[in-house]
């Protein structure tokens, strides 16, 4: 599949790391070391660090986007400890949804993730929808089927035109590769990216499926990023552990810059 027109994206998922006191400095260090034309950079810190990061990168050029790691599926109400999409106004323009750690720890289902997706779109947040199989699924040859089901569950009831308009990004993150130091093979990630677009195509997306950016995530480092970005079907990375290390992010974004230049720049 030719990826000539798709955005090249490197998104940093800081997970439950950093504090409001140190997040801004880390964000500015990363921003200053990753100014690659054509690469969309996104930093997703914990909620309490969104403001510090947004302020720290406000004047960076090319711009650095700020994302949240989750939102609630309702807009307002008696939901102790939760944050809704409209509350992110002025703080974040992107959001990660359906991360496997939330599926595991917060019991998020595909249906719930689908509700969150609608809230994200309504609030003008660009969603990164995470999908990925468990090790047992891959070993049993079920990886493609599991990811197809995750997509079906989260995307049903959504109008493809609205999601495409919101710039939906899919992150393929095999669960067994997250935080384990064991990354997928580039060829397998590429085959999954093709499968993801085929699944969208069959579910009413038609030719728009080819325009959806697919990122790889799972133990991405500056050393293995080439394996993924060498694949035309892969449009970037969702990076966890390595995204807290400026040297690592610099290497990853530099490699993404090569892809962006080869594609003639992002839209
Ligand atoms: P990792 O995390 O890079 O630490 O494996 C990726 C992710 O969970 O998004």
CSV table of C-alpha atoms and ligand atoms in Angstrom, one decimal:
chain,number,residue,atom,x,y,z
A,1,UNK,CA,0.0,0.0,0.0
A,2,UNK,CA,1.4,3.4,-1.0
A,3,UNK,CA,1.6,5.8,1.9
A,4,UNK,CA,2.5,8.9,-0.1
A,5,UNK,CA,-0.2,11.2,1.3
A,6,UNK,CA,-0.6,10.1,4.8
A,7,UNK,CA,0.7,12.1,7.8
A,8,UNK,CA,3.9,10.9,9.5
A,9,UNK,CA,3.3,11.0,13.2
A,10,UNK,CA,5.4,10.3,16.3
A,11,UNK,CA,3.3,10.3,19.5
A,12,UNK,CA,4.9,10.2,23.0
A,13,UNK,CA,2.8,8.3,25.6
A,14,UNK,CA,4.3,9.3,28.9
A,15,UNK,CA,1.9,7.1,30.8
A,16,UNK,CA,2.0,7.7,34.6
A,17,UNK,CA,5.4,9.5,34.5
A,18,UNK,CA,6.4,13.2,35.1
A,19,UNK,CA,4.9,15.8,37.4
A,20,UNK,CA,3.8,19.4,36.7
A,21,UNK,CA,7.1,20.5,38.1
A,22,UNK,CA,9.3,18.6,35.6
A,23,UNK,CA,7.0,17.9,32.6
A,24,UNK,CA,7.5,21.3,30.9
A,25,UNK,CA,11.2,21.1,30.9
A,26,UNK,CA,11.2,17.6,29.5
A,27,UNK,CA,8.7,18.7,26.8
A,28,UNK,CA,10.8,21.7,25.8
A,29,UNK,CA,14.0,19.6,25.6
A,30,UNK,CA,12.2,17.0,23.4
A,31,UNK,CA,10.7,19.7,21.3
A,32,UNK,CA,14.0,21.5,20.7
A,33,UNK,CA,15.7,18.2,19.6
A,34,UNK,CA,13.0,17.0,17.2
A,35,UNK,CA,12.3,19.8,14.8
A,36,UNK,CA,11.9,17.7,11.7
A,37,UNK,CA,9.8,19.1,8.8
A,38,UNK,CA,6.9,17.0,7.9
A,39,UNK,CA,6.7,15.0,11.1
A,40,UNK,CA,3.7,15.6,13.4
A,41,UNK,CA,4.9,15.4,17.0
A,42,UNK,CA,2.5,14.7,19.8
A,43,UNK,CA,3.2,14.6,23.5
A,44,UNK,CA,0.7,12.9,25.7
A,45,UNK,CA,1.5,13.5,29.4
A,46,UNK,CA,-0.7,12.7,32.4
A,47,UNK,CA,-3.7,15.0,32.8
A,48,UNK,CA,-2.1,17.1,35.6
A,49,UNK,CA,0.9,17.9,33.3
A,50,UNK,CA,-1.1,18.9,30.3
A,51,UNK,CA,-0.9,22.6,31.1
A,52,UNK,CA,2.8,22.6,31.8
A,53,UNK,CA,3.5,20.8,28.5
A,54,UNK,CA,1.1,22.9,26.5
A,55,UNK,CA,2.8,26.1,27.8
A,56,UNK,CA,6.3,24.7,27.3
A,57,UNK,CA,5.7,23.8,23.6
A,58,UNK,CA,3.3,26.6,22.7
A,59,UNK,CA,5.8,28.5,20.5
A,60,UNK,CA,7.6,25.5,19.0
A,61,UNK,CA,8.0,25.5,15.2
A,62,UNK,CA,6.9,23.2,13.6
A,63,UNK,CA,4.2,22.9,16.2
A,64,UNK,CA,4.1,20.2,18.9
A,65,UNK,CA,0.6,18.9,19.6
A,66,UNK,CA,-0.4,17.9,23.1
A,67,UNK,CA,-2.6,14.9,23.7
A,68,UNK,CA,-4.4,13.3,26.7
A,69,UNK,CA,-4.1,9.6,27.4
A,70,UNK,CA,-7.8,9.1,28.0
A,71,UNK,CA,-11.2,10.7,28.3
A,72,UNK,CA,-14.5,9.7,30.0
A,73,UNK,CA,-17.4,8.6,27.8
A,74,UNK,CA,-19.8,11.1,29.4
A,75,UNK,CA,-19.6,14.8,29.1
A,76,UNK,CA,-20.3,15.9,32.7
A,77,UNK,CA,-21.8,14.4,35.9
A,78,UNK,CA,-21.2,12.3,39.0
A,79,UNK,CA,-18.1,10.4,37.8
A,80,UNK,CA,-15.5,10.8,40.5
A,81,UNK,CA,-12.0,11.1,39.3
A,82,UNK,CA,-12.8,11.3,35.7
A,83,UNK,CA,-12.1,13.9,33.0
A,84,UNK,CA,-14.3,14.6,30.0
A,85,UNK,CA,-13.4,15.6,26.5
A,86,UNK,CA,-14.7,19.2,26.7
A,87,UNK,CA,-12.6,19.8,29.8
A,88,UNK,CA,-9.5,19.4,27.7
A,89,UNK,CA,-10.3,22.6,25.7
A,90,UNK,CA,-7.1,24.8,25.7
A,91,UNK,CA,-5.0,21.9,27.1
A,92,UNK,CA,-5.0,19.2,24.4
A,93,UNK,CA,-5.9,18.6,20.8
A,94,UNK,CA,-5.3,14.9,20.6
A,95,UNK,CA,-6.3,11.9,22.7
A,96,UNK,CA,-5.2,8.3,23.0
A,97,UNK,CA,-8.2,5.9,23.3
A,98,UNK,CA,-8.4,2.2,24.1
A,99,UNK,CA,-4.8,1.8,25.2
A,100,UNK,CA,-4.2,-1.8,26.2
A,101,UNK,CA,-3.3,-0.7,29.7
A,102,UNK,CA,-6.7,0.8,30.1
A,103,UNK,CA,-8.4,-2.2,28.6
A,104,UNK,CA,-6.5,-4.3,31.2
A,105,UNK,CA,-6.7,-2.0,34.3
A,106,UNK,CA,-9.9,-0.1,33.7
A,107,UNK,CA,-11.8,-2.9,32.0
A,108,UNK,CA,-12.4,-0.8,28.9
A,109,UNK,CA,-14.4,-2.6,26.3
A,110,UNK,CA,-14.6,-1.9,22.5
A,111,UNK,CA,-18.1,-0.5,23.0
A,112,UNK,CA,-17.0,1.9,25.7
A,113,UNK,CA,-14.0,2.9,23.6
A,114,UNK,CA,-16.4,3.6,20.8
A,115,UNK,CA,-18.4,6.0,23.0
A,116,UNK,CA,-15.2,7.8,23.9
A,117,UNK,CA,-14.4,8.1,20.3
A,118,UNK,CA,-17.6,9.9,19.6
A,119,UNK,CA,-16.9,12.3,22.5
A,120,UNK,CA,-13.4,13.0,21.2
A,121,UNK,CA,-14.7,13.8,17.7
A,122,UNK,CA,-17.4,16.1,19.1
A,123,UNK,CA,-14.8,18.0,21.1
A,124,UNK,CA,-12.5,18.4,18.1
A,125,UNK,CA,-9.8,16.1,19.6
A,126,UNK,CA,-7.8,14.0,17.1
A,127,UNK,CA,-8.1,10.4,18.3
A,128,UNK,CA,-5.4,7.7,18.3
A,129,UNK,CA,-7.3,4.5,18.6
A,130,UNK,CA,-5.2,1.6,20.0
A,131,UNK,CA,-5.7,-1.9,19.0
A,132,UNK,CA,-3.6,-5.1,19.4
A,133,UNK,CA,-3.6,-8.7,20.2
A,134,UNK,CA,-2.3,-10.7,23.2
A,135,UNK,CA,0.6,-13.1,22.7
A,136,UNK,CA,-1.7,-16.2,22.8
A,137,UNK,CA,-3.8,-14.7,20.0
A,138,UNK,CA,-0.7,-14.2,17.8
A,139,UNK,CA,0.6,-17.7,18.6
A,140,UNK,CA,-2.8,-19.2,17.7
A,141,UNK,CA,-2.9,-17.2,14.4
A,142,UNK,CA,-5.8,-15.1,15.7
A,143,UNK,CA,-4.0,-11.7,15.7
A,144,UNK,CA,-5.8,-10.3,12.6
A,145,UNK,CA,-9.2,-11.5,13.8
A,146,UNK,CA,-8.8,-9.9,17.2
A,147,UNK,CA,-7.8,-6.6,15.8
A,148,UNK,CA,-10.6,-6.7,13.3
A,149,UNK,CA,-13.1,-7.3,16.2
A,150,UNK,CA,-11.6,-4.4,18.2
A,151,UNK,CA,-12.0,-2.1,15.2
A,152,UNK,CA,-15.6,-3.4,14.6
A,153,UNK,CA,-16.6,-2.8,18.2
A,154,UNK,CA,-15.1,0.7,18.6
A,155,UNK,CA,-16.1,2.0,15.1
A,156,UNK,CA,-19.6,0.7,14.7
A,157,UNK,CA,-22.2,3.4,14.9
A,158,UNK,CA,-19.7,5.9,13.8
A,159,UNK,CA,-19.9,7.6,10.5
A,160,UNK,CA,-16.7,7.0,8.6
A,161,UNK,CA,-16.9,10.5,7.1
A,162,UNK,CA,-16.9,12.1,10.6
A,163,UNK,CA,-14.0,9.9,11.8
A,164,UNK,CA,-12.0,10.5,8.7
A,165,UNK,CA,-12.7,14.3,9.1
A,166,UNK,CA,-11.4,14.1,12.7
A,167,UNK,CA,-8.2,12.6,11.4
A,168,UNK,CA,-8.6,9.2,13.1
A,169,UNK,CA,-5.3,7.5,13.7
A,170,UNK,CA,-5.0,3.8,14.5
A,171,UNK,CA,-2.1,2.6,16.7
A,172,UNK,CA,-1.3,-1.1,16.3
A,173,UNK,CA,0.2,-2.1,19.6
A,174,UNK,CA,0.6,-5.9,20.1
A,175,UNK,CA,0.1,-6.3,23.9
A,176,UNK,CA,3.0,-8.6,24.2
A,177,UNK,CA,5.4,-5.9,22.8
A,178,UNK,CA,4.3,-3.1,25.1
A,179,UNK,CA,7.0,-2.3,27.7
A,180,UNK,CA,8.6,-5.6,27.3
A,181,UNK,CA,11.6,-4.8,25.1
A,182,UNK,CA,10.2,-7.3,22.7
A,183,UNK,CA,9.1,-5.5,19.6
A,184,UNK,CA,7.1,-7.0,16.7
A,185,UNK,CA,8.8,-7.6,13.4
A,186,UNK,CA,8.4,-4.9,10.8
A,187,UNK,CA,6.8,-7.3,8.3
A,188,UNK,CA,4.2,-8.4,10.8
A,189,UNK,CA,3.3,-4.8,11.7
A,190,UNK,CA,3.1,-3.9,8.1
A,191,UNK,CA,0.8,-6.9,7.4
A,192,UNK,CA,-1.4,-5.8,10.3
A,193,UNK,CA,-1.5,-2.2,9.0
A,194,UNK,CA,-2.8,-3.6,5.7
A,195,UNK,CA,-5.3,-5.7,7.6
A,196,UNK,CA,-6.5,-2.7,9.6
A,197,UNK,CA,-7.1,-0.7,6.4
A,198,UNK,CA,-8.8,-3.7,4.7
A,199,UNK,CA,-11.1,-4.0,7.8
A,200,UNK,CA,-12.0,-0.3,7.6
A,201,UNK,CA,-12.6,-0.6,3.9
A,202,UNK,CA,-15.0,-3.4,4.4
A,203,UNK,CA,-16.8,-1.5,7.2
A,204,UNK,CA,-18.0,1.3,5.0
A,205,UNK,CA,-14.8,3.3,4.7
A,206,UNK,CA,-14.2,2.4,1.1
A,207,UNK,CA,-11.3,4.1,-0.4
A,208,UNK,CA,-10.9,6.5,2.6
A,209,UNK,CA,-9.4,3.6,4.5
A,210,UNK,CA,-6.2,4.0,2.5
A,211,UNK,CA,-5.8,7.5,4.0
A,212,UNK,CA,-5.9,6.5,7.7
A,213,UNK,CA,-2.5,6.7,9.4
A,214,UNK,CA,-1.5,3.5,11.1
A,215,UNK,CA,1.2,3.8,13.8
A,216,UNK,CA,3.2,0.9,15.3
A,217,UNK,CA,3.7,0.9,19.1
A,218,UNK,CA,5.4,-1.6,21.4
A,219,UNK,CA,9.0,-1.2,22.6
A,220,UNK,CA,9.9,1.3,19.9
A,221,UNK,CA,13.4,2.8,20.3
A,222,UNK,CA,15.7,4.8,18.2
A,223,UNK,CA,17.4,1.5,17.3
A,224,UNK,CA,14.4,-0.4,16.0
A,225,UNK,CA,12.3,2.4,14.5
A,226,UNK,CA,13.9,1.9,11.1
A,227,UNK,CA,12.4,-1.6,11.0
A,228,UNK,CA,8.9,-0.1,11.1
A,229,UNK,CA,9.3,3.0,9.1
A,230,UNK,CA,11.0,1.0,6.3
A,231,UNK,CA,7.5,-0.3,5.8
A,232,UNK,CA,5.4,2.0,3.6
A,233,UNK,CA,2.2,0.8,5.3
A,234,UNK,CA,3.4,2.2,8.7
A,235,UNK,CA,3.1,6.0,9.2
A,236,UNK,CA,4.9,6.5,12.5
A,237,UNK,CA,5.0,5.3,16.1
A,238,UNK,CA,3.3,5.5,19.4
A,239,UNK,CA,6.2,5.5,21.9
A,240,UNK,CA,6.0,4.7,25.6
A,241,UNK,CA,9.2,4.1,27.6
A,242,UNK,CA,11.6,5.6,25.1
A,243,UNK,CA,9.5,8.8,24.8
A,244,UNK,CA,10.8,9.9,28.2
A,245,UNK,CA,14.3,10.0,26.9
A,246,UNK,CA,15.2,13.0,24.7
A,247,UNK,CA,18.1,11.1,23.0
A,248,UNK,CA,15.7,8.3,22.0
A,249,UNK,CA,12.9,10.6,20.8
A,250,UNK,CA,15.4,12.6,18.8
A,251,UNK,CA,16.5,9.4,17.0
A,252,UNK,CA,13.0,8.2,16.4
A,253,UNK,CA,11.8,11.6,15.0
A,254,UNK,CA,14.9,11.9,12.9
A,255,UNK,CA,14.1,8.6,11.2
A,256,UNK,CA,10.5,9.7,10.8
A,257,UNK,CA,11.8,12.8,9.1
A,258,UNK,CA,13.4,10.6,6.4
A,259,UNK,CA,10.0,9.0,5.8
A,260,UNK,CA,8.3,12.4,5.6
A,261,UNK,CA,10.9,13.6,3.1
A,262,UNK,CA,10.5,10.5,1.0
A,263,UNK,CA,6.8,11.0,0.9
A,264,UNK,CA,7.2,14.6,-0.1
A,265,UNK,CA,6.1,16.1,3.3
A,266,UNK,CA,3.0,15.6,5.4
A,267,UNK,CA,-0.3,17.2,4.5
B,1,LIG,P1,6.4,1.1,25.1
B,1,LIG,O1,4.8,1.6,25.2
B,1,LIG,O2,7.0,1.9,24.0
B,1,LIG,O3,6.9,1.4,26.5
B,1,LIG,O4,6.3,-0.4,24.8
B,1,LIG,C1,4.1,1.8,24.0
B,1,LIG,C2,2.7,2.2,24.4
B,1,LIG,O5,2.2,1.6,25.4
B,1,LIG,O6,2.1,3.0,23.8
